Structure formats: structure tokens, C-alpha cells
PDB file of C-alpha atoms in Angstrom:
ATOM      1  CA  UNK Q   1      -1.950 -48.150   0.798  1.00 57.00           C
ATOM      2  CA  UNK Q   2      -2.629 -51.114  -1.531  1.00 78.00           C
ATOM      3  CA  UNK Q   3      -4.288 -50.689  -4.721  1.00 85.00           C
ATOM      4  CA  UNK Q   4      -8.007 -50.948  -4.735  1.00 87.00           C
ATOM      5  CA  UNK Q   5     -10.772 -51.575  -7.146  1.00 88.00           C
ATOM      6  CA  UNK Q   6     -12.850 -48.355  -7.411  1.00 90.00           C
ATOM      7  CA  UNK Q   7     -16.006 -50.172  -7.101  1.00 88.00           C
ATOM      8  CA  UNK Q   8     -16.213 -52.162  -3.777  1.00 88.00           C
ATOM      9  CA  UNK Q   9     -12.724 -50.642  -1.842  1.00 84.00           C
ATOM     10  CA  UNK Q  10     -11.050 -54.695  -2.691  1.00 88.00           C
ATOM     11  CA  UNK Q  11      -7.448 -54.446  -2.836  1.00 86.00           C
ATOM     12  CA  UNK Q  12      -6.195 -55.121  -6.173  1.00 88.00           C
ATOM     13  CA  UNK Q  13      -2.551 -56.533  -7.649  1.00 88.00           C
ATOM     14  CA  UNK Q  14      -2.783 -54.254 -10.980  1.00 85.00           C
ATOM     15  CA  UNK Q  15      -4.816 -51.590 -12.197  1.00 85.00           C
ATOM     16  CA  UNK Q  16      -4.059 -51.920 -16.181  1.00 86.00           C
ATOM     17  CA  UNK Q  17      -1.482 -54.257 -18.076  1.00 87.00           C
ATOM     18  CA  UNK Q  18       0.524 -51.901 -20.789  1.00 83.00           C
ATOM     19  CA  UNK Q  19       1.475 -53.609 -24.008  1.00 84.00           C
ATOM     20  CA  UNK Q  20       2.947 -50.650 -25.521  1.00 82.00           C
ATOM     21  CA  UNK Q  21       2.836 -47.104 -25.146  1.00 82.00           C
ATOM     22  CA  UNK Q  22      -0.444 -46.039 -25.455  1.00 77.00           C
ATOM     23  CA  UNK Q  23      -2.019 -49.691 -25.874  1.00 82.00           C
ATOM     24  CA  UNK Q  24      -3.006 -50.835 -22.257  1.00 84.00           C
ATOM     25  CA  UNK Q  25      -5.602 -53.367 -21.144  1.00 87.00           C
ATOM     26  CA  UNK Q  26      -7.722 -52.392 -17.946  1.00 89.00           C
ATOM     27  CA  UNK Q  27      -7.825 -55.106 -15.113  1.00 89.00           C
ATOM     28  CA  UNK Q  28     -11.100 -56.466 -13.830  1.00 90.00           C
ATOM     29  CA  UNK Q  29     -11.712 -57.061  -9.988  1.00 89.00           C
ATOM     30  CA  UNK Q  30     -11.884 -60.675  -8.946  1.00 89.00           C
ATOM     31  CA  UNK Q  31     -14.019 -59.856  -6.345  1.00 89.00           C
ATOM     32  CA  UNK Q  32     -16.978 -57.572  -8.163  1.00 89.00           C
ATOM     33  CA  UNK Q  33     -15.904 -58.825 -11.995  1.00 88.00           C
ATOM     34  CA  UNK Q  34     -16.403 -54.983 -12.865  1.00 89.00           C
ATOM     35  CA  UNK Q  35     -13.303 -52.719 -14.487  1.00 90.00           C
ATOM     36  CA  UNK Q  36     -10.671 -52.536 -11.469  1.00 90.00           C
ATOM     37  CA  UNK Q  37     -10.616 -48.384 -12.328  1.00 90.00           C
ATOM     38  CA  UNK Q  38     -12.051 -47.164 -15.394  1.00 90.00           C
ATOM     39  CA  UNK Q  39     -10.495 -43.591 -14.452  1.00 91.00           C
ATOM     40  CA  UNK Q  40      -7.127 -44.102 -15.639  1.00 87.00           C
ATOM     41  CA  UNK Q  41      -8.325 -43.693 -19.289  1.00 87.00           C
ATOM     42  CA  UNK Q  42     -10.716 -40.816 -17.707  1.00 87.00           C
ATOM     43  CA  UNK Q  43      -9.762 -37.216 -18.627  1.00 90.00           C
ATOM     44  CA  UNK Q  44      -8.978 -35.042 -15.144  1.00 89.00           C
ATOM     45  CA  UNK Q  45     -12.333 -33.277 -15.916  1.00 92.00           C
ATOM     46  CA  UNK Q  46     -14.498 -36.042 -15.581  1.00 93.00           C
ATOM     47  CA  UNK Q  47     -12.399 -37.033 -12.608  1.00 91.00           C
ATOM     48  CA  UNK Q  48     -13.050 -33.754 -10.768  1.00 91.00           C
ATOM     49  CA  UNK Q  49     -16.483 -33.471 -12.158  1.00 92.00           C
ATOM     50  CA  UNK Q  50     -17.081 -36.928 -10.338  1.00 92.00           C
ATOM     51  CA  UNK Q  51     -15.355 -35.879  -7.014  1.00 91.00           C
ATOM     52  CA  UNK Q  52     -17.481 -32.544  -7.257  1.00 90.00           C
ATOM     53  CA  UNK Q  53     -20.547 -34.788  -7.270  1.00 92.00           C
ATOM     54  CA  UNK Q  54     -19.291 -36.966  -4.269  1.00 91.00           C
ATOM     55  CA  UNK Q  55     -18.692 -40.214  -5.801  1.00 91.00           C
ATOM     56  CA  UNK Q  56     -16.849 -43.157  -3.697  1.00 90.00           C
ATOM     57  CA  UNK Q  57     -15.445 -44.466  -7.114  1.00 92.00           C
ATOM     58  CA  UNK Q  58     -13.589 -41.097  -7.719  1.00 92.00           C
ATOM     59  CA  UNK Q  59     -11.916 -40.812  -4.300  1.00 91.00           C
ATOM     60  CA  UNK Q  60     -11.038 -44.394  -4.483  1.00 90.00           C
ATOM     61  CA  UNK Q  61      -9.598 -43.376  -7.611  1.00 90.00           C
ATOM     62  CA  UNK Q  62      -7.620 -40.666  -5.903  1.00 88.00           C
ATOM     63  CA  UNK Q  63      -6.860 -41.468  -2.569  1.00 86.00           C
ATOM     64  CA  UNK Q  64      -6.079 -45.100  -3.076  1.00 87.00           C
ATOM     65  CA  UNK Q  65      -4.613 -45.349  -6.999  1.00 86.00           C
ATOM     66  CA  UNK Q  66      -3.210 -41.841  -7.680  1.00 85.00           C
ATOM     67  CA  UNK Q  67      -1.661 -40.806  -5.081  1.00 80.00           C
ATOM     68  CA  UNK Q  68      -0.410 -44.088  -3.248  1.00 72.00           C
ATOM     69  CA  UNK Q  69       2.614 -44.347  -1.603  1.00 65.00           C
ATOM     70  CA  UNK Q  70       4.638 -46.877  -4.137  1.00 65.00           C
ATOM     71  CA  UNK Q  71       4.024 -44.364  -7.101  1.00 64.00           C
ATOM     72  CA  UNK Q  72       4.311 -41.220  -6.168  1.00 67.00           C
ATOM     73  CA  UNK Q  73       6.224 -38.843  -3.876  1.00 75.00           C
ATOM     74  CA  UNK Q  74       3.884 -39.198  -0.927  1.00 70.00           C
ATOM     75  CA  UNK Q  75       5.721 -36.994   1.551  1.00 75.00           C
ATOM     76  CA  UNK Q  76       5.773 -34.102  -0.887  1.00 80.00           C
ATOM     77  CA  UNK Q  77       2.275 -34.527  -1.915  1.00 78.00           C
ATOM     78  CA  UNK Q  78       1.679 -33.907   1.534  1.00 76.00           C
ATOM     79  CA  UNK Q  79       3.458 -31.294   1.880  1.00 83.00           C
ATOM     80  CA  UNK Q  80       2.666 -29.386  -0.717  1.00 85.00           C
ATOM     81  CA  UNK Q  81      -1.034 -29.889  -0.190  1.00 82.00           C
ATOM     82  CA  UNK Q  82      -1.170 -28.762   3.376  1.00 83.00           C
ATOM     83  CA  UNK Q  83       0.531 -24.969   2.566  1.00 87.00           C
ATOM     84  CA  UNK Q  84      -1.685 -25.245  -0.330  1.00 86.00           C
ATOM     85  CA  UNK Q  85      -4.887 -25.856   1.996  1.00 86.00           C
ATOM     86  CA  UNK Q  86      -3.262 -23.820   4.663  1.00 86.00           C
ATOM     87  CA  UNK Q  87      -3.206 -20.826   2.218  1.00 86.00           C
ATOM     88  CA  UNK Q  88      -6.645 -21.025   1.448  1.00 86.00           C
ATOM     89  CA  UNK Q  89      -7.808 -20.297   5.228  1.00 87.00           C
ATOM     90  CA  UNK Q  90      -5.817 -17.563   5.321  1.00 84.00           C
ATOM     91  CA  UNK Q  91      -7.808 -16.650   2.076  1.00 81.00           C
ATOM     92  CA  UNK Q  92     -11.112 -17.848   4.157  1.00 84.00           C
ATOM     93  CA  UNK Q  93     -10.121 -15.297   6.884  1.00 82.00           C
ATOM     94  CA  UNK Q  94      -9.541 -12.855   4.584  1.00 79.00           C
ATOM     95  CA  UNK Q  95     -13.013 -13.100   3.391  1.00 79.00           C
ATOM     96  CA  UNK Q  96     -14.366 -13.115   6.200  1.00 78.00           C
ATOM     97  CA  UNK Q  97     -12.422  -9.737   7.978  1.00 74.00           C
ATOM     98  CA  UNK Q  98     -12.582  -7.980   4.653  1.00 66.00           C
ATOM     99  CA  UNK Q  99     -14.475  -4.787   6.613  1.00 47.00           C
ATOM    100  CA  UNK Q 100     -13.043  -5.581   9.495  1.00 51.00           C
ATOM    101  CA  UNK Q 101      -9.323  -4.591  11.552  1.00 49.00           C
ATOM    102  CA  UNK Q 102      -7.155  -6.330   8.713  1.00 48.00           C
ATOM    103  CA  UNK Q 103      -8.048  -3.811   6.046  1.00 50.00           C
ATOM    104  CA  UNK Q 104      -7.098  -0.194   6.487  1.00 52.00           C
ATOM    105  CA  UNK Q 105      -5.392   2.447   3.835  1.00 47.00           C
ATOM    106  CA  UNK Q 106      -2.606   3.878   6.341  1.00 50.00           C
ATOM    107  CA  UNK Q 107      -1.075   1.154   7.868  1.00 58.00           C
ATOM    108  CA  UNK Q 108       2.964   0.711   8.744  1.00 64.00           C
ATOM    109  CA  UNK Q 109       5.335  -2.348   7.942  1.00 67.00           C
ATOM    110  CA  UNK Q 110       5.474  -3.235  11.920  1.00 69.00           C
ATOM    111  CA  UNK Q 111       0.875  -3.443  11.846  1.00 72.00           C
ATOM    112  CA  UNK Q 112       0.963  -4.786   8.521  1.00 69.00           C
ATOM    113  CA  UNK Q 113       3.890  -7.440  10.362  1.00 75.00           C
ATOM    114  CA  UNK Q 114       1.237  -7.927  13.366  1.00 77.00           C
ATOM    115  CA  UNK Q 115      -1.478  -8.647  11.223  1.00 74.00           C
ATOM    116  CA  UNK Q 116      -0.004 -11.372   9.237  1.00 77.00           C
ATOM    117  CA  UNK Q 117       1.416 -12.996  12.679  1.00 80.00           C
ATOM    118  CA  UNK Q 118      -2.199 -12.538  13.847  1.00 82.00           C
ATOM    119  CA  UNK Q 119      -4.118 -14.323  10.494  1.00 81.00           C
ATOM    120  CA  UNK Q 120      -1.837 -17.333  10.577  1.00 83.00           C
ATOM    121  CA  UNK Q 121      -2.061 -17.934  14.616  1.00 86.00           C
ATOM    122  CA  UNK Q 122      -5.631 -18.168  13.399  1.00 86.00           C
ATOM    123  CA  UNK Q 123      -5.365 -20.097  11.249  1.00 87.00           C
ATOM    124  CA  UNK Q 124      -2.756 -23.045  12.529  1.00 87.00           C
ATOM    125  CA  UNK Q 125      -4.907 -22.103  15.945  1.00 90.00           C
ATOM    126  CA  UNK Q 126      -8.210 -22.992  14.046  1.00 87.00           C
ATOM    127  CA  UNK Q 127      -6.625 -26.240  11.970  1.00 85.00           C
ATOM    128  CA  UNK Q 128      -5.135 -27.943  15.231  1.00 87.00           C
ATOM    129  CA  UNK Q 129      -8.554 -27.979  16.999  1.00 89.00           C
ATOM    130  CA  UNK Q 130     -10.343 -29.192  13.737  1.00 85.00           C
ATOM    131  CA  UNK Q 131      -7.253 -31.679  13.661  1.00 81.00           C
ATOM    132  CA  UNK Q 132      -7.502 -32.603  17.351  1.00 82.00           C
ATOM    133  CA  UNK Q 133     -11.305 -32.982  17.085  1.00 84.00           C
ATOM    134  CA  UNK Q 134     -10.671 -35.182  14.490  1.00 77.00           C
ATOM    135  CA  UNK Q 135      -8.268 -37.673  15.528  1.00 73.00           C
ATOM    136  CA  UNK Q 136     -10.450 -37.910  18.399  1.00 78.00           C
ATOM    137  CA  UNK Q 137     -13.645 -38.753  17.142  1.00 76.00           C
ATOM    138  CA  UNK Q 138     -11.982 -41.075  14.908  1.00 72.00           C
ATOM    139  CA  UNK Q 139     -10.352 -42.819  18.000  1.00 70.00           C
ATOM    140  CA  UNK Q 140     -13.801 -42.968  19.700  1.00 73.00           C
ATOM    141  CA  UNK Q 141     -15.913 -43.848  16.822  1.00 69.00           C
ATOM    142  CA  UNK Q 142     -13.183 -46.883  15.235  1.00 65.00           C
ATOM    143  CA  UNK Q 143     -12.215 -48.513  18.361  1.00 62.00           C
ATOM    144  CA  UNK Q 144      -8.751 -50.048  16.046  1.00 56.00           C
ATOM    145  CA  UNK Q 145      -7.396 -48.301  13.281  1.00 54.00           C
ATOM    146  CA  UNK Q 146      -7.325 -50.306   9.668  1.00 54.00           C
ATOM    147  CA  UNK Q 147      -3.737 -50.864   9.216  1.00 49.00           C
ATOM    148  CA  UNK Q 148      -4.636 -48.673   5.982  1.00 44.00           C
ATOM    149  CA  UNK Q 149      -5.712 -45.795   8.195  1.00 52.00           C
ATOM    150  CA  UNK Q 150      -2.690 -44.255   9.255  1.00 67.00           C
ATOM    151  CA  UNK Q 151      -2.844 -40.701  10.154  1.00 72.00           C
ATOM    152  CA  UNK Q 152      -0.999 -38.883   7.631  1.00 75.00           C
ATOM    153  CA  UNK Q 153      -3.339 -40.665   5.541  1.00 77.00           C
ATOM    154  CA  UNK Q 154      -6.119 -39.657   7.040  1.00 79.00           C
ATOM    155  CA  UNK Q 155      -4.817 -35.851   6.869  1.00 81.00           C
ATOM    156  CA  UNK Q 156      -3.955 -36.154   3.336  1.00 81.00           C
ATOM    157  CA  UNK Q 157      -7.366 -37.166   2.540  1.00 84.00           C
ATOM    158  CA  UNK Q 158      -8.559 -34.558   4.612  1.00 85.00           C
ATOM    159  CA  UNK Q 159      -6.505 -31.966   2.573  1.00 85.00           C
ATOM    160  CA  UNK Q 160      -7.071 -33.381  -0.851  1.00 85.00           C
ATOM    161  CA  UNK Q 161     -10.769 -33.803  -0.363  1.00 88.00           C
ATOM    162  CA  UNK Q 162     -10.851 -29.840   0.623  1.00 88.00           C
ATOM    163  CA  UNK Q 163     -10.989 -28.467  -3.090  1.00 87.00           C
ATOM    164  CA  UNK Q 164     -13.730 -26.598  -2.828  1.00 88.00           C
ATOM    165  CA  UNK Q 165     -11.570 -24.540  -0.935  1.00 88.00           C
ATOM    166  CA  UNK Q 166     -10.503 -22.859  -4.058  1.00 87.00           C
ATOM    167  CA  UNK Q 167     -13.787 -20.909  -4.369  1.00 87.00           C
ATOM    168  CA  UNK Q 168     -12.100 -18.886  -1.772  1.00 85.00           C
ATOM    169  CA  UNK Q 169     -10.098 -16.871  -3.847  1.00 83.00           C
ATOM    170  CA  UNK Q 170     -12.473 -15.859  -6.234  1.00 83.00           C
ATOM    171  CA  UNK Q 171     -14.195 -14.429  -3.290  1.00 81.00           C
ATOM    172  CA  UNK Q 172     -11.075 -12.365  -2.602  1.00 77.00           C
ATOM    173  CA  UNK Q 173     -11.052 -11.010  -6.216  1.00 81.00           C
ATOM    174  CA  UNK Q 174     -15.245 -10.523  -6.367  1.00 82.00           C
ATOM    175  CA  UNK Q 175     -17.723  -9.357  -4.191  1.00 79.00           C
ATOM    176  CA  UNK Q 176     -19.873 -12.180  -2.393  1.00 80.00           C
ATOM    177  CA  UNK Q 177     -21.685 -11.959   0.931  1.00 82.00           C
ATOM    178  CA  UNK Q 178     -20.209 -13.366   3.550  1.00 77.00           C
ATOM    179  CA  UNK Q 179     -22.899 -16.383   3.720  1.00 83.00           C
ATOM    180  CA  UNK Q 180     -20.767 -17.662   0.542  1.00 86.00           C
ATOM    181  CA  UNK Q 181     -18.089 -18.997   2.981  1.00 86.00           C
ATOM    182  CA  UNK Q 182     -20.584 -20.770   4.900  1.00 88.00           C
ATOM    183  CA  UNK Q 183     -21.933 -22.668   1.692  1.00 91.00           C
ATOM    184  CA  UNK Q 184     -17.920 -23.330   0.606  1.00 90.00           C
ATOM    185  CA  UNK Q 185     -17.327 -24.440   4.148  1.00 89.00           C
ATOM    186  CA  UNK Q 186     -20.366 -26.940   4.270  1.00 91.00           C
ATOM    187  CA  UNK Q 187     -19.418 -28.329   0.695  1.00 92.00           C
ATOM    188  CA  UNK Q 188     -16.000 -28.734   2.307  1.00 90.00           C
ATOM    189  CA  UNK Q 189     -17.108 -30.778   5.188  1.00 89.00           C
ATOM    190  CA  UNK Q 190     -19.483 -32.834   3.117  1.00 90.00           C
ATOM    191  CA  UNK Q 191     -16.328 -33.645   0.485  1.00 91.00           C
ATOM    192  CA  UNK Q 192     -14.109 -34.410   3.678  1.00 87.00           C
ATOM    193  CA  UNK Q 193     -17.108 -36.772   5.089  1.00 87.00           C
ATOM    194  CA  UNK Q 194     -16.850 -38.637   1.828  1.00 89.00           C
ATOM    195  CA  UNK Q 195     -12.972 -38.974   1.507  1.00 87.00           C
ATOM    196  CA  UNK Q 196     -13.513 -40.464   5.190  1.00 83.00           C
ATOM    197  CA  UNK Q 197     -15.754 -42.594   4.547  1.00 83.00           C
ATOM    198  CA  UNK Q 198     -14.019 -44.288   2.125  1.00 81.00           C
ATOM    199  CA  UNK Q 199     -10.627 -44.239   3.658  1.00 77.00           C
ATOM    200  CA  UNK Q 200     -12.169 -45.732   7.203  1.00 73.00           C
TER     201      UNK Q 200
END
């Protein structure tokens, strides 16, 4: 993925022009003669502030000039990422089961085994359909892929843009009704509809 001015998705050649350390110069767009990305002198509070309020600038900031492939270590971005949003549905289950058969005072190694092999069969299970229902619709919907739109792409966005996600495990620590998840998980879709958007 190129570069790309946060305010109308252009690609760019350079975000910022460093003199020294410290002294840099921001680039404008040629195309919309605004500040390429004004984020890079942003603190990471007003970034996430901004991606909490679903603004296009902020996940062009992110998905196109922070985590692009030339600067960063993409495939362990990825990585990480997806155990990281892979371990909060197993914290989303958790949530959601907390009265149910996966909490119980007496239990042995071999159930305590069975239930763990149980919450993440539900949890790959549940990803791969969301996954599969995904790559679909986006095959139906965009007859031809933007060269920019690979998949892994398209996942990463799909994991980076599911922060809310987090919420999840100060549900496991507190008491919240189970109708919590349900707001998380519609903020989640809405944040991943965004992230989309902008990447397609």
C-alpha cells in the first residue's frame, strides 16, 4: 500500500520532509492542497480518540501511513494482531457463558482440557464464517479487487479496526449484563464498516 493523503485517499510520494531531528516540515497533497497527514505530529490519544469517533482521516492515517508495508514489519503486525483479536473472542465467549457449562467449582484437568478445546473451536469456528462471509460479499459487491485491496489487507484492517474489542475484558473483571456484548459487538461492526470503506 502506497502512501495516501488522509483527506481524499490520493496516493502521496512523502508524508513529512525531516531537516533534523525533531524539525520536520509536513507535505501538502497536490491533489486537495490540504496537509498530506496532520497525524504524525498528533499524540496517539487524539489518534484513537478520532478512530473512536469513526473518522476516514484517522484510518487513513492508520491503515495506509502507519502500518504500511515499506515501514513496518507487516507480517508480524498481522500476526500479532490476529491472536490479539482472537483472544478477545475467547474473552467475548467468556462473557457470554459466564453462568453457563464453562464455569463450575469442581472441575478436573481432562474437563477443564475439553473446555478450552471447546471455546477456541468456537471461536476459529465463528471467525472463518465471519471471514468466509466476508470475502464473499466483497467478491460480489466489487466485481475487481483494487490492486490495493489484497486480502491480508483487508483482514488486517478488519483486525485493527476491532478495538473496541478491548471492552471485553473489563467485562470479564466487572459485572455487566450480557446486552453489553451486543453494544461492543455493534460498535465493532460499525468500526470494521469504516476501515472498509476506506480500504475498498
Amino acid at each position: 500500500m502506497d502512501l495516501r493523503c488522509v483527506h481524499c485517499g490520493v496516493a502521496v510520494r512523502t508524508l513529512f520532509v525531516q531537516y533534523s531531528p525533531g524539525n520536520i516540515r509536513l507535505m501538502k497533497c497536490e491533489n486537495c492542497k490540504e496537509v498530506a497527514d496532520e497525524y504524525i505530529e498528533c499524540e496517539t490519544m487524539i489518534l484513537l480518540i478520532d478512530l473512536i469517533l469513526h473518522k476516514q482521516k484517522a484510518y487513513r492515517h492508520l491503515l495506509y501511513n502507519t502500518l504500511n508495508r515499506h515501514t513496518v514489519d507487516f507480517e508480524g503486525i498481522w500476526w500479532k494482531s490476529s491472536f490479539v483479536f482472537l483472544l478477545l473472542d475467547a474473552c467475548r465467549i467468556l462473557v457470554l457463558r459466564r453462568n453457563g457449562e464453562y464455569w463450575g467449582l469442581s472441575r478436573s484437568s481432562w474437563t477443564s482440557a475439553w473446555v478450552c478445546g471447546k471455546m477456541l473451536m468456537d471461536v476459529l469456528f465463528e471467525n472463518l464464517v465471519f471471514i468466509c462471509f466476508l470475502s464473499i460479499a466483497t467478491r460480489i459487491l466489487l466485481k475487481s479487487l483494487p490492486e490495493v485491496a489484497r486480502y491480508k489487507d483487508i483482514l488486517l484492517a478488519i483486525v485493527v479496526s476491532s478495538y473496541f474489542k478491548v471492552f471485553f475484558i473489563a467485562m470479564m473483571v466487572w459485572e455487566f449484563p450480557a446486552s453489553v456484548v451486543f453494544i461492543i459487538d455493534g460498535f465493532v461492526l460499525s468500526s470494521n464498516v469504516v476501515a472498509l470503506k476506506d480500504l475498498l
